[in-house]
Structures are given as C-alpha cells and as structure tokens.
Tab-separated table of C-alpha atoms in Angstrom:
chain	number	residue	atom	x	y	z
I	1	UNK	CA	0.000	0.000	0.000
I	2	UNK	CA	1.298	3.454	-0.909
I	3	UNK	CA	1.815	5.801	2.012
I	4	UNK	CA	0.716	9.377	1.351
I	5	UNK	CA	1.785	12.427	3.271
I	6	UNK	CA	-0.725	13.618	5.822
I	7	UNK	CA	-1.773	17.119	4.847
I	8	UNK	CA	-2.978	19.786	7.232
I	9	UNK	CA	-6.441	21.189	6.685
I	10	UNK	CA	-5.086	24.571	5.548
I	11	UNK	CA	-2.897	22.826	2.930
I	12	UNK	CA	-5.954	21.078	1.520
I	13	UNK	CA	-7.927	24.322	1.553
I	14	UNK	CA	-5.172	25.990	-0.476
I	15	UNK	CA	-5.371	23.210	-3.073
I	16	UNK	CA	-9.129	23.803	-3.254
I	17	UNK	CA	-8.535	27.536	-3.749
I	18	UNK	CA	-6.075	26.798	-6.558
I	19	UNK	CA	-8.691	24.590	-8.216
I	20	UNK	CA	-11.271	27.353	-7.900
I	21	UNK	CA	-8.907	29.892	-9.477
I	22	UNK	CA	-8.119	27.487	-12.326
I	23	UNK	CA	-11.835	26.960	-12.887
I	24	UNK	CA	-12.215	30.667	-13.717
I	25	UNK	CA	-9.990	29.941	-16.707
I	26	UNK	CA	-10.594	26.263	-17.543
I	27	UNK	CA	-13.800	24.251	-17.684
I	28	UNK	CA	-14.317	21.410	-15.228
I	29	UNK	CA	-14.045	18.928	-18.085
I	30	UNK	CA	-10.674	20.357	-19.096
I	31	UNK	CA	-9.428	20.250	-15.505
I	32	UNK	CA	-10.650	16.662	-15.293
I	33	UNK	CA	-8.463	15.721	-18.266
I	34	UNK	CA	-5.443	17.620	-16.915
I	35	UNK	CA	-5.586	16.423	-13.312
I	36	UNK	CA	-7.185	13.003	-13.883
I	37	UNK	CA	-9.772	13.737	-11.200
I	38	UNK	CA	-13.503	13.184	-11.940
I	39	UNK	CA	-15.194	16.496	-12.664
I	40	UNK	CA	-17.912	15.706	-10.097
I	41	UNK	CA	-15.237	15.560	-7.395
I	42	UNK	CA	-13.561	18.705	-8.713
I	43	UNK	CA	-16.913	20.505	-8.563
I	44	UNK	CA	-17.294	19.565	-4.890
I	45	UNK	CA	-13.762	20.728	-4.043
I	46	UNK	CA	-14.129	23.991	-5.955
I	47	UNK	CA	-17.408	24.770	-4.201
I	48	UNK	CA	-16.005	23.776	-0.795
I	49	UNK	CA	-18.579	20.985	-0.411
I	50	UNK	CA	-15.978	18.297	0.153
I	51	UNK	CA	-12.342	18.248	1.259
I	52	UNK	CA	-9.963	16.013	-0.712
I	53	UNK	CA	-8.328	13.096	1.045
I	54	UNK	CA	-4.583	12.977	1.638
I	55	UNK	CA	-4.218	10.694	-1.388
I	56	UNK	CA	-6.219	12.961	-3.696
I	57	UNK	CA	-4.419	16.071	-2.412
I	58	UNK	CA	-1.057	14.433	-3.105
I	59	UNK	CA	-2.176	13.441	-6.602
I	60	UNK	CA	-3.436	16.942	-7.410
I	61	UNK	CA	-0.220	18.566	-6.182
I	62	UNK	CA	1.843	16.057	-8.160
I	63	UNK	CA	-0.064	16.921	-11.335
I	64	UNK	CA	0.182	20.658	-10.693
I	65	UNK	CA	3.955	20.311	-10.308
I	66	UNK	CA	4.399	17.894	-13.201
I	67	UNK	CA	2.487	20.134	-15.619
I	68	UNK	CA	3.759	23.376	-14.040
I	69	UNK	CA	0.100	24.229	-14.364
I	70	UNK	CA	0.007	27.430	-12.332
I	71	UNK	CA	2.903	29.089	-14.162
I	72	UNK	CA	1.784	27.720	-17.529
I	73	UNK	CA	-1.764	28.978	-17.006
I	74	UNK	CA	-0.567	32.445	-16.027
I	75	UNK	CA	1.797	32.644	-19.012
I	76	UNK	CA	-0.801	31.347	-21.482
I	77	UNK	CA	-3.425	33.753	-20.162
I	78	UNK	CA	-1.004	36.667	-20.401
I	79	UNK	CA	-0.176	35.787	-24.013
I	80	UNK	CA	-3.828	35.326	-24.933
I	81	UNK	CA	-4.821	38.756	-23.585
I	82	UNK	CA	-1.649	40.718	-24.324
I	83	UNK	CA	-3.593	43.162	-26.514
I	84	UNK	CA	-6.170	43.865	-23.816
I	85	UNK	CA	-4.275	44.731	-20.659
I	86	UNK	CA	-7.322	46.137	-18.831
I	87	UNK	CA	-9.286	42.908	-19.273
I	88	UNK	CA	-6.269	40.863	-18.240
I	89	UNK	CA	-5.585	42.700	-14.989
I	90	UNK	CA	-9.300	42.607	-14.136
I	91	UNK	CA	-9.601	38.833	-14.390
I	92	UNK	CA	-10.330	37.344	-10.968
I	93	UNK	CA	-9.030	33.927	-11.984
I	94	UNK	CA	-5.624	35.243	-13.007
I	95	UNK	CA	-5.320	37.538	-9.982
I	96	UNK	CA	-6.366	34.764	-7.583
I	97	UNK	CA	-3.922	32.290	-9.095
I	98	UNK	CA	-1.106	34.845	-8.953
I	99	UNK	CA	-1.911	35.702	-5.325
I	100	UNK	CA	-1.944	32.025	-4.330
I	101	UNK	CA	1.399	31.522	-6.065
I	102	UNK	CA	2.947	34.371	-4.042
I	103	UNK	CA	1.222	33.601	-0.738
I	104	UNK	CA	3.940	31.521	0.937
I	105	UNK	CA	6.747	33.938	0.012
I	106	UNK	CA	4.797	36.985	1.164
I	107	UNK	CA	3.944	35.388	4.510
I	108	UNK	CA	7.665	35.468	5.309
I	109	UNK	CA	7.965	39.248	4.817
I	110	UNK	CA	6.475	40.493	8.126
I	111	UNK	CA	3.892	42.691	6.376
I	112	UNK	CA	1.420	44.799	8.377
I	113	UNK	CA	-0.689	46.320	5.626
I	114	UNK	CA	-1.330	46.208	1.875
I	115	UNK	CA	-1.804	49.412	-0.109
I	116	UNK	CA	-3.181	49.379	-3.667
I	117	UNK	CA	-1.505	52.283	-5.452
I	118	UNK	CA	-4.018	52.625	-8.279
I	119	UNK	CA	-7.768	52.266	-8.535
I	120	UNK	CA	-7.410	49.333	-10.930
I	121	UNK	CA	-5.295	47.432	-8.406
I	122	UNK	CA	-7.928	47.398	-5.641
I	123	UNK	CA	-9.326	43.947	-6.639
I	124	UNK	CA	-5.815	42.444	-6.685
I	125	UNK	CA	-4.893	44.027	-3.345
I	126	UNK	CA	-8.173	42.761	-1.878
I	127	UNK	CA	-7.403	39.198	-2.961
I	128	UNK	CA	-3.881	39.431	-1.513
I	129	UNK	CA	-5.184	40.852	1.776
I	130	UNK	CA	-7.791	38.097	2.016
I	131	UNK	CA	-5.313	35.287	1.330
I	132	UNK	CA	-2.671	36.685	3.690
I	133	UNK	CA	-5.106	37.715	6.422
I	134	UNK	CA	-3.830	41.301	6.354
I	135	UNK	CA	-5.351	44.750	6.564
I	136	UNK	CA	-5.714	46.803	3.413
I	137	UNK	CA	-5.769	50.578	3.173
I	138	UNK	CA	-7.124	52.315	0.067
I	139	UNK	CA	-5.694	55.760	-0.750
I	140	UNK	CA	-7.960	58.661	-1.665
I	141	UNK	CA	-7.925	58.316	-5.440
I	142	UNK	CA	-10.730	60.891	-5.692
I	143	UNK	CA	-9.483	64.062	-3.980
I	144	UNK	CA	-13.081	65.306	-3.646
I	145	UNK	CA	-13.800	62.505	-1.185
I	146	UNK	CA	-11.003	63.229	1.269
I	147	UNK	CA	-12.702	63.411	4.668
I	148	UNK	CA	-9.919	62.296	6.974
I	149	UNK	CA	-8.047	65.228	8.501
I	150	UNK	CA	-5.042	63.065	9.346
I	151	UNK	CA	-3.538	62.421	5.949
I	152	UNK	CA	-0.207	62.307	4.219
I	153	UNK	CA	0.084	63.865	0.784
I	154	UNK	CA	2.745	63.675	-1.887
I	155	UNK	CA	2.780	64.894	-5.452
I	156	UNK	CA	4.630	63.866	-8.565
I	157	UNK	CA	4.975	64.804	-12.217
I	158	UNK	CA	3.437	61.781	-13.934
I	159	UNK	CA	4.600	60.308	-17.213
I	160	UNK	CA	1.421	61.784	-18.721
I	161	UNK	CA	2.903	65.228	-17.990
I	162	UNK	CA	0.326	65.899	-15.294
I	163	UNK	CA	0.822	66.926	-11.690
I	164	UNK	CA	-0.748	64.140	-9.618
I	165	UNK	CA	-1.455	63.778	-5.906
I	166	UNK	CA	-1.216	60.643	-3.793
I	167	UNK	CA	-3.233	61.001	-0.584
I	168	UNK	CA	-3.575	58.431	2.182
I	169	UNK	CA	-4.560	58.292	5.845
I	170	UNK	CA	-1.682	58.523	8.310
I	171	UNK	CA	-2.958	55.347	9.985
I	172	UNK	CA	-1.917	53.458	6.847
I	173	UNK	CA	1.647	54.671	6.510
I	174	UNK	CA	2.943	55.565	9.965
I	175	UNK	CA	5.333	53.050	11.557
I	176	UNK	CA	4.139	50.083	9.499
I	177	UNK	CA	5.609	47.403	7.250
I	178	UNK	CA	3.965	48.006	3.893
I	179	UNK	CA	3.304	45.926	0.777
I	180	UNK	CA	2.487	47.992	-2.324
I	181	UNK	CA	0.189	46.330	-4.863
I	182	UNK	CA	-0.495	47.356	-8.443
I	183	UNK	CA	-1.516	45.776	-11.717
I	184	UNK	CA	0.388	48.052	-14.107
I	185	UNK	CA	3.315	49.774	-12.372
I	186	UNK	CA	4.700	51.993	-15.117
I	187	UNK	CA	5.238	55.424	-13.561
I	188	UNK	CA	8.615	55.676	-11.867
I	189	UNK	CA	7.929	59.187	-10.541
I	190	UNK	CA	4.822	57.903	-8.787
I	191	UNK	CA	6.835	55.066	-7.255
I	192	UNK	CA	9.501	57.487	-6.032
I	193	UNK	CA	6.869	59.796	-4.514
I	194	UNK	CA	5.160	56.951	-2.650
I	195	UNK	CA	8.469	55.665	-1.295
I	196	UNK	CA	9.254	59.174	-0.036
I	197	UNK	CA	5.830	59.311	1.628
I	198	UNK	CA	6.441	55.978	3.375
I	199	UNK	CA	9.807	57.213	4.601
I	200	UNK	CA	8.238	60.398	5.986
I	201	UNK	CA	5.854	58.228	8.019
I	202	UNK	CA	8.682	56.024	9.296
I	203	UNK	CA	7.194	53.044	7.467
I	204	UNK	CA	9.193	50.300	5.798
I	205	UNK	CA	8.568	48.965	2.320
I	206	UNK	CA	8.480	45.171	2.556
I	207	UNK	CA	7.498	44.429	-1.009
I	208	UNK	CA	6.098	45.519	-4.362
I	209	UNK	CA	3.724	43.201	-6.211
I	210	UNK	CA	2.382	43.920	-9.681
I	211	UNK	CA	1.243	42.106	-12.803
I	212	UNK	CA	3.086	44.380	-15.230
I	213	UNK	CA	6.080	46.558	-14.439
I	214	UNK	CA	7.529	49.289	-16.631
I	215	UNK	CA	11.199	49.191	-17.576
I	216	UNK	CA	11.858	52.525	-15.838
I	217	UNK	CA	10.348	51.250	-12.582
I	218	UNK	CA	12.276	48.001	-12.766
I	219	UNK	CA	15.537	49.817	-13.512
I	220	UNK	CA	14.929	52.152	-10.559
I	221	UNK	CA	14.317	49.219	-8.209
I	222	UNK	CA	17.403	47.374	-9.452
I	223	UNK	CA	19.654	50.429	-9.151
I	224	UNK	CA	18.293	51.479	-5.755
I	225	UNK	CA	18.011	48.320	-3.632
I	226	UNK	CA	14.878	48.791	-1.531
I	227	UNK	CA	15.608	45.969	0.926
I	228	UNK	CA	12.271	44.480	-0.064
I	229	UNK	CA	10.941	41.868	-2.470
I	230	UNK	CA	9.567	42.683	-5.924
I	231	UNK	CA	7.224	40.383	-7.832
I	232	UNK	CA	5.917	40.860	-11.363
I	233	UNK	CA	4.813	38.692	-14.273
I	234	UNK	CA	5.889	40.744	-17.287
I	235	UNK	CA	7.924	43.837	-18.176
I	236	UNK	CA	6.383	46.448	-20.462
C-alpha cells in the first residue's frame, strides 16, 4: 500500500482555492483531463462541499507540479490577452492564481498592511489581503472625497505630464511594514513619490507586487536596492 503524506487542513484548503482559481480559466471537463480527477469531485472541491483526502491532495499537487500548471496557465493567459491589458488585470481567476502563487513567500515578509496604489489594483490588493489575512488601506484616489483630517500627501509629475497627488490616511503609513500592490506599475515618478511618503511616516517597504512593471520602474528598483521583495509577471 502506498503511504501518502498527511496534509494539514489549511494545505488542503489551499489546493481547493487553486482549483477554484483554475476553474475561472478552464472548464471542469478540461481540468478533469489535466488532473485526472472526476469532474464531479472537482466541482465539490471547488465549491467547498468536500475536502480532498490525503491521497487525492497528493495526486493533485503532483499533477500541478508535473504540468507546471500554475505558471503555464498564467503565461498562457497573459499571451492570450496581451492586446487587452485592462481585461487581463481585471480577471479574478488570473489575480487569484497569482496571489496564491505568491502567498507563501509573502507570509515570510512580516507585512502589516497592503496598499493598492491605483484604482485598478484594488481587486488584486483585496485578494492578496484576504489570502494573507492582512489589513488593506485604500488611498484617496478621488481628492473630492477626502474626509480624513489626518492624511499624508505627496505629489509627482506623472509620465502623462500631469501633476498628480497621492493622498492616504496617516494610519496606513505611519510606523508600518507596507506591501504595495499594483496591476500596471509603469510610472517611476509615482513610485519614487510613494516611497518618499512611506519614509516620511517612518514606514518600511516590505514588497512591491504587480502584474506588469515598466522598464523605468524596474531599472529604478534594481539600481536602488529597496531591501524588499519585488514580484511581477511581465515587463512592459
């Protein structure tokens, strides 16, 4: 008889979350053919109606690793939607899969709070915060809705030749370990301004996570070591 590793409940739940994310992109029938698991069972796992056994969990993980399915799915999806960036970075399946891929690494970074640095990145930051069990703080992207009197403000000359403001509550950036989240990080002046704002609040940058990163932003990060981790899928 084959002995299978005994998996903790949270490890099985993560496998179920990965299956759910994959199901946003693939049909149950396609997942059945890839993973060699009956689609009826997959449906139960995806909908959290049943928890896979140790044997099934081991088999699913083995297939995921053998096929490099998470990375392959992300890369294929990126290629398929390369001409429609907005649709790509709005896809819950892709964002969930990416967040689950990064989860273990990010748990090691001693993060206190996640800050989405653009309106479009709020869904991604929300998924990350949910998976990591962290607080999220949304900046005031609409200056007309600033009601908090305790705020920090920075400005920058954007690559669109506009003067832009970045406004956030002091409770989000004072003496905290911060993870910045974006979907398209392509404005190096904005990145510099936000880093200056964090420094003024005595906060530490623990990481930057984005789907796309601009060459200027990547060059800045590489030339100015931020003592933090940087994750991205593609350079634009």
